[in-house]
DNA sequence: ATCGCGATCTGCT
DNA sequence: GCAGATCGCGATC
């Protein structure tokens, strides 16, 4: 039986109701901040989303900007599915597809605060302090075991589960990281004062 | 604390 | 060919 959270910290670790695919059928600029504080689990392993970035195909930093390719095809499909890509030939990065089919917009998940399955995450990542387990888009995919095999999967069906946040967190915004195009758009969102960010705002 | 580098996949020129 | 939505390591300040 779940008990009601007595502190802000406890609330931040509580699981809200499961998010359905329809949650993502909105502007990527609405979905991105609403994901801060939500919990992402893959096969029961994961944590609280503390950092995301929004990408829309009308701006050149998005993978979908130049139209569909074998890699980005799922971005052009319906909302509520995952888009996983290989970054720099080494890492995997996971996005949530938003808006309507053909909009080709997505939210990149950049950092989690680990809460579930921390031993499994440590095993996958090697010796690491908890703060470094999921503090970057490539890191969190390694910690959760996300690969290309998870691309195109629905976000409301096992092995993936998303739970709404409990309460309303303080959200900070800033410029997106690691890009050279459309660098002026403030489409990075984070949980204020989180110690699990990929980089300070 | 910051810098440079290697790893080597995907898509564009 | 080359740049890129990255990361971890070792060298250096």
Coordinates of C-alpha atoms (C1' of nucleotides) in Angstrom, one line a residue:
Chain A
X1 CA 0.0 0.0 0.0
X2 CA 1.5 3.3 -1.1
X3 CA 1.7 5.9 1.6
X4 CA 1.4 9.6 0.8
X5 CA 4.7 11.5 0.7
X6 CA 5.5 13.6 3.8
X7 CA 8.4 15.6 2.3
X8 CA 9.3 17.2 -1.0
X9 CA 12.1 14.7 -1.4
X10 CA 9.8 11.8 -0.8
X11 CA 7.3 13.3 -3.3
X12 CA 10.0 13.6 -5.9
X13 CA 10.6 9.8 -5.6
X14 CA 6.9 8.9 -5.8
X15 CA 5.4 7.4 -8.9
X16 CA 2.4 9.1 -10.3
X17 CA -0.1 7.5 -12.7
X18 CA 1.2 5.8 -15.8
X19 CA 1.6 8.2 -18.7
X20 CA -0.3 7.1 -21.8
X21 CA 0.7 7.7 -25.4
X22 CA -1.8 10.6 -25.6
X23 CA 0.4 12.6 -23.2
X24 CA 2.9 13.0 -26.0
X25 CA 0.4 14.2 -28.6
X26 CA 1.0 17.9 -27.9
X27 CA 3.5 20.5 -28.7
X28 CA 7.0 19.3 -28.0
X29 CA 7.5 22.6 -26.1
X30 CA 4.7 21.6 -23.7
X31 CA 5.7 17.9 -23.3
X32 CA 9.4 18.7 -22.6
X33 CA 8.9 20.6 -19.4
X34 CA 6.1 18.3 -18.3
X35 CA 8.5 15.4 -18.4
X36 CA 10.7 16.9 -15.7
X37 CA 10.0 15.0 -12.5
X38 CA 8.4 12.0 -14.3
X39 CA 9.9 8.6 -13.8
X40 CA 11.3 6.5 -16.7
X41 CA 11.7 2.8 -16.2
X42 CA 13.0 0.1 -18.6
X43 CA 12.4 -3.4 -17.3
X44 CA 11.9 -1.7 -13.9
X45 CA 15.3 0.1 -14.0
X46 CA 15.5 3.9 -14.2
X47 CA 14.7 7.1 -12.3
X48 CA 13.4 10.6 -12.3
X49 CA 13.8 12.6 -15.5
X50 CA 15.8 15.7 -14.5
X51 CA 17.0 17.1 -17.9
X52 CA 15.5 17.0 -21.4
X53 CA 15.8 18.9 -24.7
X54 CA 13.1 19.6 -27.3
X55 CA 13.8 19.2 -31.1
X56 CA 11.4 20.1 -33.9
X57 CA 11.9 19.4 -37.6
X58 CA 11.5 23.0 -38.5
X59 CA 14.9 23.8 -36.9
X60 CA 18.2 22.5 -38.3
X61 CA 19.5 20.9 -35.1
X62 CA 16.8 18.2 -35.3
X63 CA 17.7 14.9 -36.9
X64 CA 14.4 15.1 -38.9
X65 CA 15.2 18.5 -40.4
X66 CA 16.3 17.1 -43.8
X67 CA 13.4 14.6 -44.0
X68 CA 13.1 10.9 -43.3
X69 CA 16.1 8.5 -43.4
X70 CA 16.4 4.9 -42.2
X71 CA 17.7 6.2 -38.9
X72 CA 15.1 8.9 -38.1
X73 CA 12.0 7.3 -39.6
X74 CA 10.3 6.7 -36.3
X75 CA 10.4 10.4 -35.7
X76 CA 7.9 10.8 -38.5
X77 CA 5.5 8.3 -37.0
X78 CA 2.8 8.9 -34.3
X79 CA 3.5 10.4 -30.8
X80 CA 4.3 8.2 -27.8
X81 CA 7.0 6.1 -29.3
X82 CA 10.8 6.0 -28.6
X83 CA 13.4 7.1 -31.1
X84 CA 16.9 5.7 -30.3
X85 CA 20.0 6.7 -32.3
X86 CA 23.7 6.0 -32.3
X87 CA 25.7 9.0 -31.2
X88 CA 29.3 9.5 -32.3
X89 CA 29.5 5.8 -33.3
X90 CA 29.6 4.8 -29.6
X91 CA 26.6 5.8 -27.5
X92 CA 22.9 5.4 -27.7
X93 CA 20.5 8.3 -27.1
X94 CA 16.8 8.0 -26.5
X95 CA 14.0 10.4 -27.5
X96 CA 10.2 10.5 -27.1
X97 CA 8.3 11.3 -30.3
X98 CA 5.7 14.0 -29.8
X99 CA 2.9 15.9 -31.5
X100 CA 1.2 14.3 -34.5
X101 CA 2.4 11.9 -37.1
X102 CA 4.6 13.7 -39.6
X103 CA 5.5 16.5 -37.2
X104 CA 8.8 14.7 -36.6
X105 CA 9.4 16.4 -33.2
X106 CA 10.9 14.7 -30.2
X107 CA 12.3 15.2 -26.7
X108 CA 15.8 14.0 -26.0
X109 CA 16.2 12.5 -22.5
X110 CA 19.5 13.8 -21.2
X111 CA 19.7 12.9 -17.5
X112 CA 17.9 10.9 -14.7
X113 CA 18.2 10.8 -11.0
X114 CA 18.6 7.1 -10.4
X115 CA 15.9 5.6 -8.1
X116 CA 15.1 2.0 -9.4
X117 CA 17.5 -0.8 -10.0
X118 CA 20.6 1.1 -9.0
X119 CA 22.7 -2.1 -8.6
X120 CA 21.8 -3.1 -12.2
X121 CA 22.8 0.4 -13.4
X122 CA 26.2 0.2 -11.6
X123 CA 26.8 -3.2 -13.1
X124 CA 26.2 -1.9 -16.6
X125 CA 28.1 1.3 -16.1
X126 CA 31.1 -0.1 -14.1
X127 CA 32.3 1.6 -11.0
X128 CA 30.5 4.9 -10.7
X129 CA 29.2 7.2 -8.1
X130 CA 25.4 7.5 -8.2
X131 CA 25.6 11.0 -9.6
X132 CA 27.4 9.8 -12.7
X133 CA 25.2 6.8 -13.5
X134 CA 22.7 8.7 -15.7
X135 CA 24.1 12.3 -16.0
X136 CA 24.1 12.4 -19.8
X137 CA 22.1 11.0 -22.7
X138 CA 24.6 8.2 -23.5
X139 CA 25.1 7.4 -19.9
X140 CA 21.5 6.9 -19.1
X141 CA 21.0 4.6 -22.1
X142 CA 23.9 2.4 -20.9
X143 CA 22.5 2.4 -17.4
X144 CA 19.0 1.4 -18.5
X145 CA 20.2 -1.0 -21.2
X146 CA 18.6 1.0 -24.0
X147 CA 19.9 0.1 -27.5
X148 CA 18.6 0.4 -31.1
X149 CA 16.4 -2.6 -30.2
X150 CA 14.3 -0.2 -28.1
X151 CA 13.7 2.3 -31.1
X152 CA 10.1 2.5 -32.2
X153 CA 8.7 0.9 -29.0
X154 CA 5.5 2.4 -27.5
X155 CA 6.2 4.4 -24.3
X156 CA 3.2 3.0 -22.4
X157 CA 3.9 -0.7 -22.9
X158 CA 6.5 -3.0 -21.3
X159 CA 9.5 -3.0 -21.2
X160 CA 9.1 0.8 -21.1
X161 CA 7.1 2.5 -18.4
X162 CA 6.6 6.2 -17.6
X163 CA 5.0 7.6 -14.5
X164 CA 3.7 11.2 -14.1
X165 CA 5.4 13.3 -11.6
X166 CA 3.9 14.0 -8.2
X167 CA 3.6 17.7 -7.5
X168 CA 5.0 20.4 -9.6
X169 CA 8.8 20.8 -9.7
X170 CA 10.8 24.0 -10.2
X171 CA 12.0 24.0 -13.8
X172 CA 14.9 25.9 -15.3
X173 CA 15.6 26.4 -19.0
X174 CA 18.6 27.1 -21.0
X175 CA 20.4 26.6 -24.3
X176 CA 20.8 23.1 -25.7
X177 CA 24.1 21.3 -25.4
X178 CA 26.5 19.8 -27.9
X179 CA 24.9 21.3 -31.0
X180 CA 26.1 23.9 -33.5
X181 CA 22.9 24.7 -35.3
X182 CA 19.9 26.6 -33.9
X183 CA 22.0 27.2 -30.8
X184 CA 19.9 30.2 -29.7
X185 CA 16.7 28.2 -28.9
X186 CA 16.3 27.9 -25.1
X187 CA 14.8 24.4 -25.4
X188 CA 16.7 22.7 -22.6
X189 CA 14.7 22.0 -19.5
X190 CA 16.0 20.9 -16.1
X191 CA 15.0 20.2 -12.5
X192 CA 16.2 23.2 -10.5
X193 CA 19.2 22.5 -8.3
X194 CA 19.3 18.8 -9.2
X195 CA 22.7 17.1 -8.6
X196 CA 22.1 14.6 -11.4
X197 CA 22.2 17.0 -14.4
X198 CA 24.7 16.4 -17.3
X199 CA 25.8 20.0 -16.8
X200 CA 24.7 23.0 -14.8
X201 CA 22.3 25.5 -16.3
Chain B
dA1 C1' 38.8 22.8 -13.4
dT2 C1' 39.6 22.5 -18.2
dC3 C1' 41.7 20.5 -22.7
dG4 C1' 42.6 17.2 -26.2
dC5 C1' 41.9 12.9 -27.9
dG6 C1' 40.1 8.3 -29.6
dA7 C1' 36.3 5.4 -30.2
dT8 C1' 34.1 4.5 -35.1
dC9 C1' 28.0 4.8 -36.6
dT10 C1' 25.0 7.6 -39.7
dG11 C1' 24.0 10.7 -43.3
dC12 C1' 25.1 14.5 -46.1
dT13 C1' 28.5 16.8 -49.6
Chain C
dG1 C1' 35.5 12.8 -46.8
dC2 C1' 33.8 14.7 -42.7
dA3 C1' 30.9 16.5 -38.9
dG4 C1' 28.0 15.1 -35.3
dA5 C1' 22.0 15.9 -29.9
dT6 C1' 28.9 11.9 -26.4
dC7 C1' 31.9 9.9 -23.0
dG8 C1' 36.0 8.7 -20.3
dC9 C1' 40.7 9.1 -20.0
dG10 C1' 45.2 11.2 -19.2
dA11 C1' 47.8 15.5 -19.3
dT12 C1' 48.1 20.0 -17.7
dC13 C1' 47.0 24.5 -15.2

